[in-house]
Amino acid sequence: MALDNASTEIVLQPALQDDTSTNSAPYRDHELENLLHQLFVLQDLGRNGLLEERELVLLNRKIAIAHYGEDINKEELTMKYQELFRTRLAEGDEQRAVPYARFRCYMLDVLDELDSDRDAQLNIVEQFIAEASLGRALFHAPGLRSDSDISFLSTITKPADEKWR
């Protein structure tokens, strides 16, 4: 199933209102906001409007395989992204999914930590989008599938069918 244009359009106010935390960041610019939303959609493997810890771990495992091969330490990688999710994205160990608004605040913090220049931030997010796209494509690579991937295969379309590539 291909992502339709409606699922990649950014709607700022409702997305910000869905997050009841006080972590809302002010709107910056449309281009950055659109890229952040695209990145969120790509990382939301289950297409339920929430980024889950499991999705973050599995997608980053695929990205690591693309960079370093299949001999990566999957246990170490899992612990790294679980820790990142629990300490930087979620409000606590009990929360296993975050809405776009929380993801957005986290990403704006990350971007500010990496580089304060707007153009550099756009380039960084574009690179993250490219990596997430590659990671999603690897869910369909026959030799790289794992049992943990099966639940997402129906929600991750094959790369040739995806409009966001």
PDB file of C-alpha atoms in Angstrom:
ATOM      1  CA  MET A   1       0.000   0.000   0.000  1.00  0.00           C
ATOM      2  CA  ALA A   2       1.537   3.312  -1.060  1.00  0.00           C
ATOM      3  CA  LEU A   3       1.545   6.328   1.185  1.00  0.00           C
ATOM      4  CA  ASP A   4      -0.987   8.804  -0.098  1.00  0.00           C
ATOM      5  CA  ASN A   5      -0.392  12.536  -0.136  1.00  0.00           C
ATOM      6  CA  ALA A   6      -2.758  13.067   2.781  1.00  0.00           C
ATOM      7  CA  SER A   7      -0.580  10.944   5.062  1.00  0.00           C
ATOM      8  CA  THR A   8       2.495  13.069   4.362  1.00  0.00           C
ATOM      9  CA  GLU A   9       0.898  16.515   4.594  1.00  0.00           C
ATOM     10  CA  ILE A  10       1.779  18.394   7.728  1.00  0.00           C
ATOM     11  CA  VAL A  11      -1.023  19.763   9.861  1.00  0.00           C
ATOM     12  CA  LEU A  12       0.648  21.670  12.649  1.00  0.00           C
ATOM     13  CA  GLN A  13      -2.034  22.716  15.077  1.00  0.00           C
ATOM     14  CA  PRO A  14      -3.870  19.385  15.522  1.00  0.00           C
ATOM     15  CA  ALA A  15      -0.569  17.506  15.830  1.00  0.00           C
ATOM     16  CA  LEU A  16       0.608  19.889  18.539  1.00  0.00           C
ATOM     17  CA  GLN A  17      -2.695  19.757  20.371  1.00  0.00           C
ATOM     18  CA  ASP A  18      -2.620  15.935  20.490  1.00  0.00           C
ATOM     19  CA  ASP A  19       0.380  16.056  22.821  1.00  0.00           C
ATOM     20  CA  THR A  20      -0.780  17.031  26.286  1.00  0.00           C
ATOM     21  CA  SER A  21       2.760  17.519  27.579  1.00  0.00           C
ATOM     22  CA  THR A  22       4.254  20.954  28.047  1.00  0.00           C
ATOM     23  CA  ASN A  23       7.053  20.107  25.634  1.00  0.00           C
ATOM     24  CA  SER A  24       5.555  21.877  22.622  1.00  0.00           C
ATOM     25  CA  ALA A  25       8.077  23.842  20.606  1.00  0.00           C
ATOM     26  CA  PRO A  26       7.130  26.908  18.564  1.00  0.00           C
ATOM     27  CA  TYR A  27       6.689  26.589  14.806  1.00  0.00           C
ATOM     28  CA  ARG A  28       9.909  27.325  12.896  1.00  0.00           C
ATOM     29  CA  ASP A  29       9.487  27.159   9.144  1.00  0.00           C
ATOM     30  CA  HIS A  30       7.347  25.215   6.752  1.00  0.00           C
ATOM     31  CA  GLU A  31      10.164  23.399   4.941  1.00  0.00           C
ATOM     32  CA  LEU A  32      11.728  22.068   8.151  1.00  0.00           C
ATOM     33  CA  GLU A  33       8.335  21.160   9.586  1.00  0.00           C
ATOM     34  CA  ASN A  34       7.413  19.260   6.426  1.00  0.00           C
ATOM     35  CA  LEU A  35      10.694  17.306   6.501  1.00  0.00           C
ATOM     36  CA  LEU A  36      10.262  16.455  10.189  1.00  0.00           C
ATOM     37  CA  HIS A  37       6.783  15.164   9.478  1.00  0.00           C
ATOM     38  CA  GLN A  38       8.072  13.061   6.555  1.00  0.00           C
ATOM     39  CA  LEU A  39      10.706  11.572   8.841  1.00  0.00           C
ATOM     40  CA  PHE A  40       8.091  10.740  11.456  1.00  0.00           C
ATOM     41  CA  VAL A  41       5.848   9.057   8.872  1.00  0.00           C
ATOM     42  CA  LEU A  42       8.784   6.961   7.659  1.00  0.00           C
ATOM     43  CA  GLN A  43       9.671   5.886  11.183  1.00  0.00           C
ATOM     44  CA  ASP A  44       6.063   5.072  12.102  1.00  0.00           C
ATOM     45  CA  LEU A  45       6.320   1.568  10.652  1.00  0.00           C
ATOM     46  CA  GLY A  46       2.885   0.496  11.908  1.00  0.00           C
ATOM     47  CA  ARG A  47       1.219   3.630  10.489  1.00  0.00           C
ATOM     48  CA  ASN A  48      -0.716   4.233  13.697  1.00  0.00           C
ATOM     49  CA  GLY A  49       0.352   7.861  14.218  1.00  0.00           C
ATOM     50  CA  LEU A  50       2.755   6.977  17.028  1.00  0.00           C
ATOM     51  CA  LEU A  51       6.463   6.234  17.040  1.00  0.00           C
ATOM     52  CA  GLU A  52       6.955   3.111  19.102  1.00  0.00           C
ATOM     53  CA  GLU A  53      10.161   2.018  20.785  1.00  0.00           C
ATOM     54  CA  ARG A  54      10.111  -1.220  18.805  1.00  0.00           C
ATOM     55  CA  GLU A  55       9.820   0.695  15.505  1.00  0.00           C
ATOM     56  CA  LEU A  56      12.801   2.886  16.353  1.00  0.00           C
ATOM     57  CA  VAL A  57      14.884  -0.162  17.277  1.00  0.00           C
ATOM     58  CA  LEU A  58      13.968  -2.239  14.223  1.00  0.00           C
ATOM     59  CA  LEU A  59      14.395   0.579  11.711  1.00  0.00           C
ATOM     60  CA  ASN A  60      17.779   1.561  13.118  1.00  0.00           C
ATOM     61  CA  ARG A  61      18.831  -2.088  13.050  1.00  0.00           C
ATOM     62  CA  LYS A  62      18.111  -2.143   9.304  1.00  0.00           C
ATOM     63  CA  ILE A  63      20.039   1.102   8.822  1.00  0.00           C
ATOM     64  CA  ALA A  64      23.015  -0.324  10.737  1.00  0.00           C
ATOM     65  CA  ILE A  65      22.927  -3.458   8.567  1.00  0.00           C
ATOM     66  CA  ALA A  66      23.027  -1.236   5.471  1.00  0.00           C
ATOM     67  CA  HIS A  67      26.116   0.547   6.800  1.00  0.00           C
ATOM     68  CA  TYR A  68      28.028  -2.237   8.546  1.00  0.00           C
ATOM     69  CA  GLY A  69      26.654  -5.545   7.281  1.00  0.00           C
ATOM     70  CA  GLU A  70      24.723  -8.316   8.943  1.00  0.00           C
ATOM     71  CA  ASP A  71      27.366  -8.988  11.590  1.00  0.00           C
ATOM     72  CA  ILE A  72      26.303  -6.020  13.723  1.00  0.00           C
ATOM     73  CA  ASN A  73      25.763  -6.595  17.426  1.00  0.00           C
ATOM     74  CA  LYS A  74      21.951  -6.579  17.432  1.00  0.00           C
ATOM     75  CA  GLU A  75      21.715  -6.788  21.212  1.00  0.00           C
ATOM     76  CA  GLU A  76      23.956  -3.745  21.692  1.00  0.00           C
ATOM     77  CA  LEU A  77      22.046  -1.829  19.013  1.00  0.00           C
ATOM     78  CA  THR A  78      18.713  -2.720  20.642  1.00  0.00           C
ATOM     79  CA  MET A  79      19.910  -1.475  24.028  1.00  0.00           C
ATOM     80  CA  LYS A  80      21.256   1.746  22.487  1.00  0.00           C
ATOM     81  CA  TYR A  81      17.958   2.680  20.820  1.00  0.00           C
ATOM     82  CA  GLN A  82      15.811   1.547  23.736  1.00  0.00           C
ATOM     83  CA  GLU A  83      17.864   3.827  25.972  1.00  0.00           C
ATOM     84  CA  LEU A  84      17.585   6.707  23.496  1.00  0.00           C
ATOM     85  CA  PHE A  85      13.824   6.226  23.233  1.00  0.00           C
ATOM     86  CA  ARG A  86      13.285   5.978  26.979  1.00  0.00           C
ATOM     87  CA  THR A  87      15.518   8.867  27.998  1.00  0.00           C
ATOM     88  CA  ARG A  88      15.103  11.338  25.116  1.00  0.00           C
ATOM     89  CA  LEU A  89      11.743  10.615  23.487  1.00  0.00           C
ATOM     90  CA  ALA A  90       9.419   9.025  26.031  1.00  0.00           C
ATOM     91  CA  GLU A  91       8.391  10.491  29.336  1.00  0.00           C
ATOM     92  CA  GLY A  92       9.433   7.357  31.209  1.00  0.00           C
ATOM     93  CA  ASP A  93      10.176   3.652  30.955  1.00  0.00           C
ATOM     94  CA  GLU A  94       6.480   2.781  30.869  1.00  0.00           C
ATOM     95  CA  GLN A  95       5.767   4.790  27.702  1.00  0.00           C
ATOM     96  CA  ARG A  96       6.464   2.800  24.544  1.00  0.00           C
ATOM     97  CA  ALA A  97       5.016   5.166  21.910  1.00  0.00           C
ATOM     98  CA  VAL A  98       5.143   8.909  21.300  1.00  0.00           C
ATOM     99  CA  PRO A  99       2.997  11.197  19.119  1.00  0.00           C
ATOM    100  CA  TYR A 100       4.375  13.421  16.375  1.00  0.00           C
ATOM    101  CA  ALA A 101       4.440  16.498  18.629  1.00  0.00           C
ATOM    102  CA  ARG A 102       6.808  14.817  21.097  1.00  0.00           C
ATOM    103  CA  PHE A 103       8.984  13.447  18.258  1.00  0.00           C
ATOM    104  CA  ARG A 104       9.100  16.949  16.748  1.00  0.00           C
ATOM    105  CA  CYS A 105      10.313  18.516  20.003  1.00  0.00           C
ATOM    106  CA  TYR A 106      12.979  15.842  20.356  1.00  0.00           C
ATOM    107  CA  MET A 107      14.162  16.346  16.770  1.00  0.00           C
ATOM    108  CA  LEU A 108      14.302  20.135  17.143  1.00  0.00           C
ATOM    109  CA  ASP A 109      16.508  19.630  20.223  1.00  0.00           C
ATOM    110  CA  VAL A 110      18.737  17.197  18.310  1.00  0.00           C
ATOM    111  CA  LEU A 111      19.040  19.581  15.378  1.00  0.00           C
ATOM    112  CA  ASP A 112      19.940  22.481  17.662  1.00  0.00           C
ATOM    113  CA  GLU A 113      22.593  20.281  19.325  1.00  0.00           C
ATOM    114  CA  LEU A 114      24.073  19.276  15.956  1.00  0.00           C
ATOM    115  CA  ASP A 115      24.003  22.647  14.176  1.00  0.00           C
ATOM    116  CA  SER A 116      22.085  25.897  14.655  1.00  0.00           C
ATOM    117  CA  ASP A 117      22.225  26.805  10.954  1.00  0.00           C
ATOM    118  CA  ARG A 118      18.827  26.354   9.246  1.00  0.00           C
ATOM    119  CA  ASP A 119      20.271  25.058   5.962  1.00  0.00           C
ATOM    120  CA  ALA A 120      22.453  22.561   7.802  1.00  0.00           C
ATOM    121  CA  GLN A 121      19.410  21.389   9.769  1.00  0.00           C
ATOM    122  CA  LEU A 122      17.472  20.860   6.551  1.00  0.00           C
ATOM    123  CA  ASN A 123      20.352  18.807   5.159  1.00  0.00           C
ATOM    124  CA  ILE A 124      20.570  16.736   8.337  1.00  0.00           C
ATOM    125  CA  VAL A 125      16.852  15.913   8.261  1.00  0.00           C
ATOM    126  CA  GLU A 126      17.057  15.085   4.548  1.00  0.00           C
ATOM    127  CA  GLN A 127      19.870  12.641   5.360  1.00  0.00           C
ATOM    128  CA  PHE A 128      17.776  11.086   8.153  1.00  0.00           C
ATOM    129  CA  ILE A 129      14.907  10.704   5.658  1.00  0.00           C
ATOM    130  CA  ALA A 130      17.216   8.982   3.170  1.00  0.00           C
ATOM    131  CA  GLU A 131      18.440   6.616   5.892  1.00  0.00           C
ATOM    132  CA  ALA A 132      14.891   5.852   7.062  1.00  0.00           C
ATOM    133  CA  SER A 133      13.843   5.187   3.446  1.00  0.00           C
ATOM    134  CA  LEU A 134      16.737   2.778   3.024  1.00  0.00           C
ATOM    135  CA  GLY A 135      15.917   1.067   6.307  1.00  0.00           C
ATOM    136  CA  ARG A 136      12.286   0.619   5.273  1.00  0.00           C
ATOM    137  CA  ALA A 137      13.353  -0.853   1.926  1.00  0.00           C
ATOM    138  CA  LEU A 138      15.463  -3.444   3.724  1.00  0.00           C
ATOM    139  CA  PHE A 139      12.389  -4.861   5.448  1.00  0.00           C
ATOM    140  CA  HIS A 140      11.578  -6.356   2.031  1.00  0.00           C
ATOM    141  CA  ALA A 141      15.073  -7.654   1.273  1.00  0.00           C
ATOM    142  CA  PRO A 142      14.600 -11.454   1.301  1.00  0.00           C
ATOM    143  CA  GLY A 143      17.914 -12.261   2.971  1.00  0.00           C
ATOM    144  CA  LEU A 144      17.554  -9.609   5.668  1.00  0.00           C
ATOM    145  CA  ARG A 145      14.133 -10.399   7.095  1.00  0.00           C
ATOM    146  CA  SER A 146      13.818 -11.453  10.704  1.00  0.00           C
ATOM    147  CA  ASP A 147      10.890 -12.752  12.720  1.00  0.00           C
ATOM    148  CA  SER A 148      10.520  -9.326  14.349  1.00  0.00           C
ATOM    149  CA  ASP A 149       9.935  -7.737  10.916  1.00  0.00           C
ATOM    150  CA  ILE A 150       6.897  -9.832   9.999  1.00  0.00           C
ATOM    151  CA  SER A 151       4.339  -7.679  11.814  1.00  0.00           C
ATOM    152  CA  PHE A 152       5.401  -4.626   9.773  1.00  0.00           C
ATOM    153  CA  LEU A 153       5.614  -6.134   6.288  1.00  0.00           C
ATOM    154  CA  SER A 154       1.975  -5.369   5.528  1.00  0.00           C
ATOM    155  CA  THR A 155       2.338  -1.696   6.498  1.00  0.00           C
ATOM    156  CA  ILE A 156       5.681  -1.055   4.793  1.00  0.00           C
ATOM    157  CA  THR A 157       5.185  -0.926   1.058  1.00  0.00           C
ATOM    158  CA  LYS A 158       7.835  -2.137  -1.316  1.00  0.00           C
ATOM    159  CA  PRO A 159      10.190   0.678  -2.372  1.00  0.00           C
ATOM    160  CA  ALA A 160       9.108   0.789  -6.043  1.00  0.00           C
ATOM    161  CA  ASP A 161       5.545   1.537  -4.930  1.00  0.00           C
ATOM    162  CA  GLU A 162       6.341   4.344  -2.485  1.00  0.00           C
ATOM    163  CA  LYS A 163       5.826   7.961  -3.481  1.00  0.00           C
ATOM    164  CA  TRP A 164       8.140   9.308  -0.781  1.00  0.00           C
ATOM    165  CA  ARG A 165      11.277   7.716  -2.292  1.00  0.00           C
TER     166      ARG A 165
END
